[in-house]
GROMACS .gro file of C-alpha atoms in nm:
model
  213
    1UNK     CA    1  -1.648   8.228  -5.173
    2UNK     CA    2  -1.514   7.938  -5.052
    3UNK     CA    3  -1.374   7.658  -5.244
    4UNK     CA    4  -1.562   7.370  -5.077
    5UNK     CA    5  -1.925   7.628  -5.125
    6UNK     CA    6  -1.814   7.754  -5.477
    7UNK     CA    7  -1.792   7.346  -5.601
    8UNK     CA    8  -2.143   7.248  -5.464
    9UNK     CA    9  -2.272   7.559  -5.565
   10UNK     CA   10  -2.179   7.528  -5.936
   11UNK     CA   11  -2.284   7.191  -5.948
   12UNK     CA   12  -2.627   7.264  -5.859
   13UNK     CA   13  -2.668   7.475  -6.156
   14UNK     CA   14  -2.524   7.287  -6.347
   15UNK     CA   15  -2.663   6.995  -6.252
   16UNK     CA   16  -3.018   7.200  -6.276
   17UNK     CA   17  -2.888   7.262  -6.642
   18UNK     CA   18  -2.812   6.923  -6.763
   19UNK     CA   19  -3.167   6.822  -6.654
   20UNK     CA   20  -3.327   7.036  -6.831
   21UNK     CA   21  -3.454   6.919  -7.219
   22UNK     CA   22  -3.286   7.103  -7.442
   23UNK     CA   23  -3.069   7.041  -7.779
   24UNK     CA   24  -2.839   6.796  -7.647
   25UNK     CA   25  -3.088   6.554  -7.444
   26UNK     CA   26  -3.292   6.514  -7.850
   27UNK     CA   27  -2.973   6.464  -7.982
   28UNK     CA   28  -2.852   6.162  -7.781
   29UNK     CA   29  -3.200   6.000  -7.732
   30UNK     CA   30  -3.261   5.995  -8.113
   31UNK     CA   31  -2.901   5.872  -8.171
   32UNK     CA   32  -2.928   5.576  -7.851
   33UNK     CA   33  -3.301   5.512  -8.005
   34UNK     CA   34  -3.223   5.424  -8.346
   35UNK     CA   35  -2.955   5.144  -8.160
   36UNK     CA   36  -2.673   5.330  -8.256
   37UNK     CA   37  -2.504   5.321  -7.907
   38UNK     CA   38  -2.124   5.406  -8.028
   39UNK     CA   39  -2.223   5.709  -8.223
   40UNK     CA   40  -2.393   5.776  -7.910
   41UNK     CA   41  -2.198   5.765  -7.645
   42UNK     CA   42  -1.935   5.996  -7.972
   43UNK     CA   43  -2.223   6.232  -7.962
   44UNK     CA   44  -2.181   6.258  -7.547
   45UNK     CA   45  -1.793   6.289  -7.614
   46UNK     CA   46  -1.814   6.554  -7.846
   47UNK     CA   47  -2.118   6.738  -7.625
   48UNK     CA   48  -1.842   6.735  -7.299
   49UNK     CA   49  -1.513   6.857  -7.518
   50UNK     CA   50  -1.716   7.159  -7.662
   51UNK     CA   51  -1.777   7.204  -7.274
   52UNK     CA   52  -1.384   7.191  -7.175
   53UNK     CA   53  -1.364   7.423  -7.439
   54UNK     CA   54  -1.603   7.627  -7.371
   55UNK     CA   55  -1.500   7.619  -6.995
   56UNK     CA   56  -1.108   7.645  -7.103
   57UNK     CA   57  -1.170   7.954  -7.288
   58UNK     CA   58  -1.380   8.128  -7.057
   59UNK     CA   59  -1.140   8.067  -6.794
   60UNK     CA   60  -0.839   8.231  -7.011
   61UNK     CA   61  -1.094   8.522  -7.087
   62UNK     CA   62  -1.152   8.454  -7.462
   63UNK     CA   63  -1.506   8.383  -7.476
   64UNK     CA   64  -1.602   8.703  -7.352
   65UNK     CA   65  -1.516   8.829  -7.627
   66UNK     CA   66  -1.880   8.717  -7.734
   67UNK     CA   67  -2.025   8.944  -7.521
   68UNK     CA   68  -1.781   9.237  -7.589
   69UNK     CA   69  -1.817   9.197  -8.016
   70UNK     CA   70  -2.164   9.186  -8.148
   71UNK     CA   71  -1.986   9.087  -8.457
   72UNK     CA   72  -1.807   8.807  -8.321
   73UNK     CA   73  -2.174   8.695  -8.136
   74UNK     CA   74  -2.361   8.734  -8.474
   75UNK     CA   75  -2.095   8.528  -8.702
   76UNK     CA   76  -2.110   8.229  -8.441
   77UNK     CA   77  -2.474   8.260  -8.378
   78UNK     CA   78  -2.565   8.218  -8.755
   79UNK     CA   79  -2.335   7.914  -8.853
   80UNK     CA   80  -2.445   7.744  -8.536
   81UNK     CA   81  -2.791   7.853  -8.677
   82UNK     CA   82  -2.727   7.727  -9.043
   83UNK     CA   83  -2.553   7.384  -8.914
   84UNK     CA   84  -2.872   7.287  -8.710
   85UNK     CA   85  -3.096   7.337  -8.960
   86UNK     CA   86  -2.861   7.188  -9.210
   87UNK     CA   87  -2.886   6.875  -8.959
   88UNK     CA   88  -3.234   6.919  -8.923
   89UNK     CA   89  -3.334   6.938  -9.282
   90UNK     CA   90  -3.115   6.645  -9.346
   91UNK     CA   91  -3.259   6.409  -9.086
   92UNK     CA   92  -3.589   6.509  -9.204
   93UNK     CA   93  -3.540   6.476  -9.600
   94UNK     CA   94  -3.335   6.114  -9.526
   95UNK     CA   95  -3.699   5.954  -9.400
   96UNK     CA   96  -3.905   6.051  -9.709
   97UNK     CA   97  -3.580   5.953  -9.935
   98UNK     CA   98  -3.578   5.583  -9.790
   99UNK     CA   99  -3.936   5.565  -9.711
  100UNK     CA  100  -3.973   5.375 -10.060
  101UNK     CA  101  -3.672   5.106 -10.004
  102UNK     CA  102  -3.813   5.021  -9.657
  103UNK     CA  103  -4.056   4.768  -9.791
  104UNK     CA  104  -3.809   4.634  -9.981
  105UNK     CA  105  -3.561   4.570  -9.709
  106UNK     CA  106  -3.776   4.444  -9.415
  107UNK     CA  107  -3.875   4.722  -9.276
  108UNK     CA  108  -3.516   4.802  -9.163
  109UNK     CA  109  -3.316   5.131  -9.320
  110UNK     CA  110  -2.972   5.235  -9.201
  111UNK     CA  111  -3.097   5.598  -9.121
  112UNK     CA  112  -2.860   5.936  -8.947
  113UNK     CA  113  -2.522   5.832  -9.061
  114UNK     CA  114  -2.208   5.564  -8.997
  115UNK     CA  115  -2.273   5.396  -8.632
  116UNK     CA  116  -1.925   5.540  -8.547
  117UNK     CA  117  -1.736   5.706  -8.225
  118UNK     CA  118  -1.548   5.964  -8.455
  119UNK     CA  119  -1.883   6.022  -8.654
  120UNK     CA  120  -2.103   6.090  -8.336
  121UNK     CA  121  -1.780   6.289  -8.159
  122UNK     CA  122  -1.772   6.557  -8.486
  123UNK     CA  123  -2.125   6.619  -8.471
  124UNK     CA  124  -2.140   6.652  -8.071
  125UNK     CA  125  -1.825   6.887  -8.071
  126UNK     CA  126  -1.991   7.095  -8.349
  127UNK     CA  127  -2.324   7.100  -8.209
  128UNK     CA  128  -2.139   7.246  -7.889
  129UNK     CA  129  -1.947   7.480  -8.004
  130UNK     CA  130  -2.164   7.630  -8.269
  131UNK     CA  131  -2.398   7.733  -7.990
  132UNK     CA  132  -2.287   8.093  -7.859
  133UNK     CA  133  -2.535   8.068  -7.571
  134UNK     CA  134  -2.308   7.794  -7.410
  135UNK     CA  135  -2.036   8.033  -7.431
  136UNK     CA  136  -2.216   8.302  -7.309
  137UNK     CA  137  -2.389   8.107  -7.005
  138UNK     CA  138  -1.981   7.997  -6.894
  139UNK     CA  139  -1.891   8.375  -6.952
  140UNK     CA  140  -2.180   8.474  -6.707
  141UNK     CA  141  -2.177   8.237  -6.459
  142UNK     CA  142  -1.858   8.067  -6.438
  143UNK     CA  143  -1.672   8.353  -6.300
  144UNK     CA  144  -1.882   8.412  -6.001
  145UNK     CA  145  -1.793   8.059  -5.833
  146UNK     CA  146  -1.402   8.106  -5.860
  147UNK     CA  147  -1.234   8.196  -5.546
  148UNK     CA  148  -1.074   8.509  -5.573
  149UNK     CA  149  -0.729   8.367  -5.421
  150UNK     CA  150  -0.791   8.058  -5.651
  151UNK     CA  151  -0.561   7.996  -5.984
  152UNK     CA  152  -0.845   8.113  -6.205
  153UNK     CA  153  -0.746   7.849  -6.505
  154UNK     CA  154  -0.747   7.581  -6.299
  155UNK     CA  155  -0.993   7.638  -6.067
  156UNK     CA  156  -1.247   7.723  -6.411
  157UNK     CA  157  -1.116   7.384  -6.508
  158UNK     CA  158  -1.226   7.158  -6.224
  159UNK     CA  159  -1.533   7.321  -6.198
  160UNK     CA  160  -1.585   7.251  -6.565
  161UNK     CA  161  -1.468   6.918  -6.534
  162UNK     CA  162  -1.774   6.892  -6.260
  163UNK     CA  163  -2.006   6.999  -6.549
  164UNK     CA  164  -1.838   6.729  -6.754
  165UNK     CA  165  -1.883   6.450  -6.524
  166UNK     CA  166  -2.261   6.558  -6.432
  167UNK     CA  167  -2.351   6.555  -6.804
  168UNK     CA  168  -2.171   6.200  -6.840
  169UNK     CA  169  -2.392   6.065  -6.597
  170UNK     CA  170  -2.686   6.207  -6.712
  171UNK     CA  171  -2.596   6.068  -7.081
  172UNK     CA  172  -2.571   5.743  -6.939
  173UNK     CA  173  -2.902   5.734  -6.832
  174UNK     CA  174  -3.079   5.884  -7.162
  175UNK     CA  175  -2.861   5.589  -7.342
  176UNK     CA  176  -2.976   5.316  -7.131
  177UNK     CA  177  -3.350   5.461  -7.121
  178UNK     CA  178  -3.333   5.482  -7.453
  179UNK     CA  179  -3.205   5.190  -7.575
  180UNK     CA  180  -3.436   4.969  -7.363
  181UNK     CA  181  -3.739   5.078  -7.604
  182UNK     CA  182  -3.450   5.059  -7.877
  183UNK     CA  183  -3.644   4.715  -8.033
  184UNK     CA  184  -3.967   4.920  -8.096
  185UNK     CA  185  -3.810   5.229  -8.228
  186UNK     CA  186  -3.578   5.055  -8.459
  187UNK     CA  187  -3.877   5.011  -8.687
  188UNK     CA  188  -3.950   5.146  -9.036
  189UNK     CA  189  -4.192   5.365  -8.940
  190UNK     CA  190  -4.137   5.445  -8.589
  191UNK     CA  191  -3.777   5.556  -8.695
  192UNK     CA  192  -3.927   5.779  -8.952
  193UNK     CA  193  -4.191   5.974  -8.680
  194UNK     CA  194  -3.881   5.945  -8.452
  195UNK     CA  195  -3.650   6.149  -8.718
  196UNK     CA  196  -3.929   6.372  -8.851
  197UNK     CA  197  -3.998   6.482  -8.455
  198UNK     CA  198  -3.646   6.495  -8.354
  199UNK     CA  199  -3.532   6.709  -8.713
  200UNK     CA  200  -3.836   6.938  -8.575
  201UNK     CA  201  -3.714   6.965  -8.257
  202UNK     CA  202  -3.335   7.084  -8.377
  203UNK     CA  203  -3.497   7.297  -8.628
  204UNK     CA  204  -3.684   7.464  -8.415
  205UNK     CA  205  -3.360   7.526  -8.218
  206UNK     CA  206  -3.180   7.705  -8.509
  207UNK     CA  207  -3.493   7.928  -8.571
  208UNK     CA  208  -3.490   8.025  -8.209
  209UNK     CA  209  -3.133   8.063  -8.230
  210UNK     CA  210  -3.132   8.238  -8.572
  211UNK     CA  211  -3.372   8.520  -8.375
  212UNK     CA  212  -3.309   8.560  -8.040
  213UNK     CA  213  -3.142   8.879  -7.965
   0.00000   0.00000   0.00000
């Protein structure tokens, strides 16, 4: 494959991916929604390093180790598991533990943690790299669009760091789209439907996660 076909090629599924809904796209609207646009745009940081990671290791060979040990598979897929419902359950539980102290403070409640670059890049990086099926997705398709006579490190690299860019701009947009209703969603109650749905939504992740084979 050529170099020139190999690039567009990968970005078009990759591309295709970063469209689609998934863990990542709740993440960053819920975080942009509740006006929290540095822990944000940490969340999107975090997101793309657990993809150079992913992307670095696959291209040195180490991630398919996933698919080689069923152990190795099983011990990732559970603590990703445990750590989104752990986030889940906590984003949940927070909106019934300050449900009582918004009336007392206008309607307004500092809810989903410190509004914070390094706060928002922990949990993106963590949500990324607890999730084997990234790993397993770069392991399965990331192979196929280097060039044979290509450097294989960094050739997986710059197509990785097409990923990267792709999911940037696609961030941008959730932030902006989201913060433009930010005003309505920053209320008591709306935040509270907004964390209970969102909490749902991750949860329902880890269970699917927790048993997919």
């Amino acid at each position: 494959m050529a170099s020139s076909t190999a690039f567009w090629s990968f970005a078009l599924v990759v591309g295709l991916l970063t469209l689609t809904p998934g863990l990542d796209t709740a993440l960053i609207l819920r975080t942009a929604a509740l006006g929290r646009r540095t822990r944000a745009w940490g969340v999107v940081l975090g997101i793309q390093t657990g993809t150079l990671i992913w992307g670095a290791l696959t291209s040195l060979g180490v991630t398919a180790l996933l698919t080689a040990s069923h152990l190795a598979y099983e011990i990732l897929r559970w603590a990703g598991a445990a750590y989104l419902l752990w986030m889940a359950g906590r984003m949940i539980a927070e909106t019934f533990r300050h449900r009582g102290a918004d009336a007392g403070a206008g309607g307004e409640v500092e809810v989903g943690g410190a509004d914070t670059l390094a706060s928002g890049w922990r949990q993106g990086t963590l949500t990324n790299l607890l999730n084997p099926k990234v790993g397993v997705f770069y392991v399965a398709v990331l192979p196929q669009f280097i060039p044979a006579e290509a450097p294989h490190f960094a050739s997986g690299l710059a197509l990785t760091s097409v990923h990267v860019v792709l999911g940037m701009v696609w961030s941008t947009v959730l932030i902006a789209s989201a913060s433009a209703l930010g005003t309505w969603l920053r209320g008591a109650r709306a935040r509270r439907v907004l964390d209970r749905v969102t909490g749902t939504v991750i949860g329902a992740f880890a269970v699917r996660l927790a048993v997919s084979d």
